PDB file of C-alpha atoms in Angstrom:
ATOM      1  CA  MET A  26       7.912  13.167  -2.086  1.00  0.00           C
ATOM      2  CA  ASN A  27       9.313   9.698  -2.195  1.00  0.00           C
ATOM      3  CA  ILE A  28       6.556   7.168  -2.874  1.00  0.00           C
ATOM      4  CA  GLN A  29       8.039   3.813  -3.767  1.00  0.00           C
ATOM      5  CA  ARG A  30       6.143   0.948  -5.385  1.00  0.00           C
ATOM      6  CA  LEU A  31       6.877  -2.581  -4.248  1.00  0.00           C
ATOM      7  CA  ILE A  32       5.459  -6.052  -4.728  1.00  0.00           C
ATOM      8  CA  GLY A  33       3.858  -8.049  -1.958  1.00  0.00           C
ATOM      9  CA  LEU A  34       3.387 -11.808  -1.870  1.00  0.00           C
ATOM     10  CA  GLU A  35       0.863 -12.808   0.733  1.00  0.00           C
ATOM     11  CA  MET A  36       1.474 -16.412   1.644  1.00  0.00           C
ATOM     12  CA  GLN A  37      -1.408 -18.678   2.663  1.00  0.00           C
ATOM     13  CA  VAL A  38       0.598 -20.746   5.123  1.00  0.00           C
ATOM     14  CA  PRO A  39      -1.381 -23.770   6.312  1.00  0.00           C
ATOM     15  CA  HIS A  40      -2.064 -23.737  10.045  1.00  0.00           C
ATOM     16  CA  ASN A  41      -0.677 -27.244  10.354  1.00  0.00           C
ATOM     17  CA  LEU A  42       2.707 -26.335   8.822  1.00  0.00           C
ATOM     18  CA  HIS A  43       5.263 -26.995  11.535  1.00  0.00           C
ATOM     19  CA  PRO A  44       7.068 -23.800  12.645  1.00  0.00           C
ATOM     20  CA  GLU A  45      10.484 -25.349  11.908  1.00  0.00           C
ATOM     21  CA  ILE A  46       9.385 -26.145   8.348  1.00  0.00           C
ATOM     22  CA  ALA A  47       8.012 -22.624   7.929  1.00  0.00           C
ATOM     23  CA  ALA A  48      11.311 -21.170   9.171  1.00  0.00           C
ATOM     24  CA  LYS A  49      13.242 -23.401   6.746  1.00  0.00           C
ATOM     25  CA  MET A  50      10.992 -22.254   3.885  1.00  0.00           C
ATOM     26  CA  LEU A  51      11.560 -18.597   4.756  1.00  0.00           C
ATOM     27  CA  LYS A  52      15.314 -19.131   5.016  1.00  0.00           C
ATOM     28  CA  GLN A  53      15.347 -20.693   1.527  1.00  0.00           C
ATOM     29  CA  ILE A  54      13.423 -17.709   0.158  1.00  0.00           C
ATOM     30  CA  GLU A  55      15.828 -15.261   1.797  1.00  0.00           C
ATOM     31  CA  GLN A  56      18.807 -17.142   0.304  1.00  0.00           C
ATOM     32  CA  ARG A  57      17.358 -16.753  -3.204  1.00  0.00           C
ATOM     33  CA  VAL A  58      15.737 -13.333  -3.063  1.00  0.00           C
ATOM     34  CA  PRO A  59      16.519 -10.071  -1.276  1.00  0.00           C
ATOM     35  CA  LEU A  60      13.438  -9.274   0.805  1.00  0.00           C
ATOM     36  CA  PHE A  61      12.787  -5.565   1.214  1.00  0.00           C
ATOM     37  CA  ASP A  62      10.638  -6.211   4.264  1.00  0.00           C
ATOM     38  CA  ARG A  63       8.196  -8.661   5.778  1.00  0.00           C
ATOM     39  CA  TYR A  64       4.968  -8.375   7.716  1.00  0.00           C
ATOM     40  CA  MET A  65       3.592 -11.621   9.129  1.00  0.00           C
ATOM     41  CA  ASP A  66       2.852 -13.767   6.021  1.00  0.00           C
ATOM     42  CA  LEU A  67       3.426 -10.870   3.601  1.00  0.00           C
ATOM     43  CA  LEU A  68       6.790 -10.889   1.825  1.00  0.00           C
ATOM     44  CA  ILE A  69       7.754  -7.536   0.315  1.00  0.00           C
ATOM     45  CA  ILE A  70      10.151  -7.348  -2.628  1.00  0.00           C
ATOM     46  CA  GLU A  71      11.351  -4.611  -4.931  1.00  0.00           C
ATOM     47  CA  SER A  72      11.130  -6.391  -8.272  1.00  0.00           C
ATOM     48  CA  GLU A  73       8.692  -8.652 -10.086  1.00  0.00           C
ATOM     49  CA  HIS A  74      11.738 -10.599 -11.293  1.00  0.00           C
ATOM     50  CA  HIS A  75      11.930 -12.282  -7.886  1.00  0.00           C
ATOM     51  CA  ILE A  76       8.354 -13.609  -7.870  1.00  0.00           C
ATOM     52  CA  ALA A  77       9.172 -16.816  -9.771  1.00  0.00           C
ATOM     53  CA  ALA A  78      11.996 -17.751  -7.374  1.00  0.00           C
ATOM     54  CA  ILE A  79       9.768 -17.213  -4.351  1.00  0.00           C
ATOM     55  CA  LYS A  80       6.880 -19.153  -5.845  1.00  0.00           C
ATOM     56  CA  GLU A  81       9.218 -22.037  -6.672  1.00  0.00           C
ATOM     57  CA  VAL A  82      10.115 -22.382  -2.999  1.00  0.00           C
ATOM     58  CA  LEU A  83       6.499 -21.955  -1.916  1.00  0.00           C
ATOM     59  CA  GLU A  84       5.310 -24.635  -4.350  1.00  0.00           C
ATOM     60  CA  HIS A  85       7.845 -27.063  -2.885  1.00  0.00           C
ATOM     61  CA  TYR A  86       6.148 -26.564   0.501  1.00  0.00           C
ATOM     62  CA  ARG A  87       2.639 -26.498  -1.022  1.00  0.00           C
ATOM     63  CA  VAL A  88       2.055 -22.913   0.043  1.00  0.00           C
ATOM     64  CA  ASP A  89       0.027 -20.595  -2.175  1.00  0.00           C
ATOM     65  CA  ALA A  90       0.657 -16.866  -2.452  1.00  0.00           C
ATOM     66  CA  ASP A  91      -1.226 -13.932  -3.914  1.00  0.00           C
ATOM     67  CA  THR A  92       0.656 -10.953  -5.292  1.00  0.00           C
ATOM     68  CA  CYS A  93      -0.309  -7.366  -4.636  1.00  0.00           C
ATOM     69  CA  GLU A  94       1.050  -3.967  -5.515  1.00  0.00           C
ATOM     70  CA  LEU A  95       2.159  -1.965  -2.508  1.00  0.00           C
ATOM     71  CA  VAL A  96       3.184   1.604  -2.010  1.00  0.00           C
ATOM     72  CA  LEU A  97       5.732   2.596   0.626  1.00  0.00           C
ATOM     73  CA  LEU A  98       5.065   5.985   2.138  1.00  0.00           C
ATOM     74  CA  PRO A  99       7.437   8.188   4.086  1.00  0.00           C
ATOM     75  CA  SER A 100       6.776   8.050   7.821  1.00  0.00           C
ATOM     76  CA  ALA A 101       7.341  11.774   8.233  1.00  0.00           C
ATOM     77  CA  GLY A 102       4.463  14.086   7.475  1.00  0.00           C
ATOM     78  CA  ILE A 103       1.588  11.581   7.702  1.00  0.00           C
ATOM     79  CA  GLU A 104      -1.642  12.758   9.277  1.00  0.00           C
ATOM     80  CA  LYS A 105      -3.772   9.748  10.089  1.00  0.00           C
ATOM     81  CA  GLY A 106      -7.476   9.751   9.331  1.00  0.00           C
ATOM     82  CA  GLU A 107     -10.053   7.744  11.260  1.00  0.00           C
ATOM     83  CA  LEU A 108      -9.689   4.843   8.801  1.00  0.00           C
ATOM     84  CA  TYR A 109      -5.876   4.770   8.836  1.00  0.00           C
ATOM     85  CA  GLU A 110      -5.482   1.709  11.075  1.00  0.00           C
ATOM     86  CA  ASP A 111      -7.804  -0.297   8.792  1.00  0.00           C
ATOM     87  CA  TYR A 112      -5.525   0.156   5.746  1.00  0.00           C
ATOM     88  CA  ALA A 113      -1.953   0.821   6.884  1.00  0.00           C
ATOM     89  CA  ILE A 114       0.560  -2.013   7.049  1.00  0.00           C
ATOM     90  CA  LEU A 115       3.196  -1.029   9.608  1.00  0.00           C
ATOM     91  CA  THR A 116       6.099  -3.460   9.587  1.00  0.00           C
ATOM     92  CA  PRO A 117       8.494  -4.159  12.467  1.00  0.00           C
ATOM     93  CA  ASN A 118      11.060  -2.153  10.443  1.00  0.00           C
ATOM     94  CA  ASP A 119       8.785   0.920  10.752  1.00  0.00           C
ATOM     95  CA  HIS A 120       7.897   0.924   7.052  1.00  0.00           C
ATOM     96  CA  ILE A 121       4.374   2.042   6.182  1.00  0.00           C
ATOM     97  CA  PHE A 122       2.735   0.292   3.235  1.00  0.00           C
ATOM     98  CA  PHE A 123      -0.656   0.509   1.581  1.00  0.00           C
ATOM     99  CA  ASP A 124      -2.142  -2.052  -0.790  1.00  0.00           C
ATOM    100  CA  LEU A 125      -3.019  -0.285  -4.055  1.00  0.00           C
ATOM    101  CA  SER A 126      -5.903  -2.677  -4.702  1.00  0.00           C
ATOM    102  CA  LEU A 127      -7.573  -1.168  -1.625  1.00  0.00           C
ATOM    103  CA  THR A 128      -6.196   2.362  -1.522  1.00  0.00           C
ATOM    104  CA  ALA A 129      -5.926   5.246  -3.992  1.00  0.00           C
ATOM    105  CA  LEU A 130      -3.628   8.253  -3.636  1.00  0.00           C
ATOM    106  CA  PHE A 131      -4.468  11.653  -5.072  1.00  0.00           C
ATOM    107  CA  SER A 132      -3.651  15.322  -4.916  1.00  0.00           C
ATOM    108  CA  LEU A 133      -6.253  18.042  -5.262  1.00  0.00           C
ATOM    109  CA  HIS A 134      -5.644  20.937  -7.641  1.00  0.00           C
ATOM    110  CA  ALA A 135      -7.414  24.266  -7.924  1.00  0.00           C
ATOM    111  CA  GLU A 136      -6.680  25.104 -11.544  1.00  0.00           C
ATOM    112  CA  LYS A 137      -9.851  27.116 -12.246  1.00  0.00           C
ATOM    113  CA  LEU A 138     -10.510  30.607 -10.906  1.00  0.00           C
ATOM    114  CA  ASP A 139     -13.708  29.522  -9.147  1.00  0.00           C
ATOM    115  CA  ALA A 140     -12.099  26.425  -7.576  1.00  0.00           C
ATOM    116  CA  GLU A 141     -12.749  25.839  -3.886  1.00  0.00           C
ATOM    117  CA  PRO A 142     -10.301  23.222  -2.613  1.00  0.00           C
ATOM    118  CA  ALA A 143     -10.952  23.808   1.115  1.00  0.00           C
ATOM    119  CA  PRO A 144     -14.668  22.898   0.978  1.00  0.00           C
ATOM    120  CA  ALA A 145     -13.861  19.955  -1.314  1.00  0.00           C
ATOM    121  CA  LEU A 146     -11.420  18.567   1.246  1.00  0.00           C
ATOM    122  CA  LEU A 147     -13.889  19.196   4.041  1.00  0.00           C
ATOM    123  CA  GLN A 148     -16.480  17.182   2.111  1.00  0.00           C
ATOM    124  CA  LEU A 149     -14.000  14.307   1.623  1.00  0.00           C
ATOM    125  CA  GLU A 150     -12.474  14.430   5.107  1.00  0.00           C
ATOM    126  CA  GLU A 151     -14.592  11.691   6.709  1.00  0.00           C
ATOM    127  CA  ASN A 152     -13.578   9.289   3.909  1.00  0.00           C
ATOM    128  CA  LEU A 153      -9.854  10.008   3.971  1.00  0.00           C
ATOM    129  CA  ILE A 154      -7.528   7.299   5.216  1.00  0.00           C
ATOM    130  CA  GLY A 155      -4.772   9.806   5.708  1.00  0.00           C
ATOM    131  CA  HIS A 156      -2.928  12.801   4.366  1.00  0.00           C
ATOM    132  CA  ILE A 157       0.753  13.229   3.612  1.00  0.00           C
ATOM    133  CA  LYS A 158       2.379  16.622   3.532  1.00  0.00           C
ATOM    134  CA  ASN A 159       5.923  16.518   2.271  1.00  0.00           C
ATOM    135  CA  ASP A 160       8.003  18.816   0.069  1.00  0.00           C
ATOM    136  CA  ASN A 161       5.112  21.332  -0.041  1.00  0.00           C
ATOM    137  CA  ARG A 162       2.907  18.658  -1.651  1.00  0.00           C
ATOM    138  CA  ASN A 163      -0.262  17.192  -0.237  1.00  0.00           C
ATOM    139  CA  ILE A 164      -1.279  13.653  -1.097  1.00  0.00           C
ATOM    140  CA  TYR A 165      -4.488  12.152   0.212  1.00  0.00           C
ATOM    141  CA  LEU A 166      -5.370   8.476   0.655  1.00  0.00           C
ATOM    142  CA  ILE A 167      -8.876   7.158   0.104  1.00  0.00           C
ATOM    143  CA  ASP A 168     -10.501   3.757  -0.234  1.00  0.00           C
ATOM    144  CA  ARG A 169     -10.262   2.699  -3.886  1.00  0.00           C
ATOM    145  CA  GLN A 170     -14.017   2.076  -3.943  1.00  0.00           C
ATOM    146  CA  LEU A 171     -14.577   5.790  -3.265  1.00  0.00           C
ATOM    147  CA  VAL A 172     -12.621   7.097  -6.268  1.00  0.00           C
ATOM    148  CA  ASP A 173     -15.813   8.108  -8.112  1.00  0.00           C
ATOM    149  CA  LEU A 174     -17.024   9.992  -5.041  1.00  0.00           C
ATOM    150  CA  ALA A 175     -13.749  11.924  -4.821  1.00  0.00           C
ATOM    151  CA  VAL A 176     -13.958  12.822  -8.515  1.00  0.00           C
ATOM    152  CA  LYS A 177     -17.552  14.087  -8.158  1.00  0.00           C
ATOM    153  CA  VAL A 178     -16.755  16.141  -5.064  1.00  0.00           C
ATOM    154  CA  ALA A 179     -13.756  17.696  -6.820  1.00  0.00           C
ATOM    155  CA  GLN A 180     -15.913  18.566  -9.848  1.00  0.00           C
ATOM    156  CA  VAL A 181     -18.601  20.180  -7.687  1.00  0.00           C
ATOM    157  CA  TYR A 182     -15.947  22.521  -6.280  1.00  0.00           C
ATOM    158  CA  SER A 183     -14.284  23.108  -9.687  1.00  0.00           C
ATOM    159  CA  CYS A 184     -11.132  21.231  -8.683  1.00  0.00           C
ATOM    160  CA  THR A 185      -9.231  18.465 -10.408  1.00  0.00           C
ATOM    161  CA  LEU A 186      -7.617  15.371  -8.978  1.00  0.00           C
ATOM    162  CA  LYS A 187      -4.261  13.879  -9.936  1.00  0.00           C
ATOM    163  CA  TRP A 188      -4.004  10.183  -9.126  1.00  0.00           C
ATOM    164  CA  HIS A 189      -0.662   8.859  -7.865  1.00  0.00           C
ATOM    165  CA  ASP A 190      -0.995   5.198  -8.704  1.00  0.00           C
TER     166      ASP A 190
END
């Protein structure tokens, strides 16, 4: 399964920044750095090496930006949970990203003879953001604040979790 890590820079563009100035700023960024994708005020790049060049342009325009670690998931094989829309970043280029400060990815393993993965997943189901089935692998997404809950549920059912972040 192809899960790619990328860097996001979320710009805090002032509301009073003229649209022509904002467009000029973005054009200067694109001339210096290859953007992987963009979603509103979130610039998505492949390498941390480009952060300094972007921030240099942003500083010129007095625009702050926060960095975040993103994961790009394949669009095929995603089963959306009830919370999916609250966490997924779907770009106009049809890329699906999740912020790793908010989301954790794991797979569930039944390594012990008495392991019961089906009831463990049933217990976690209402908290799952989504589920990806690809290449005969299952990866689940959960709110990062619920990692301890997922670990405890897995232990109760004699399963183990492998984290993918």
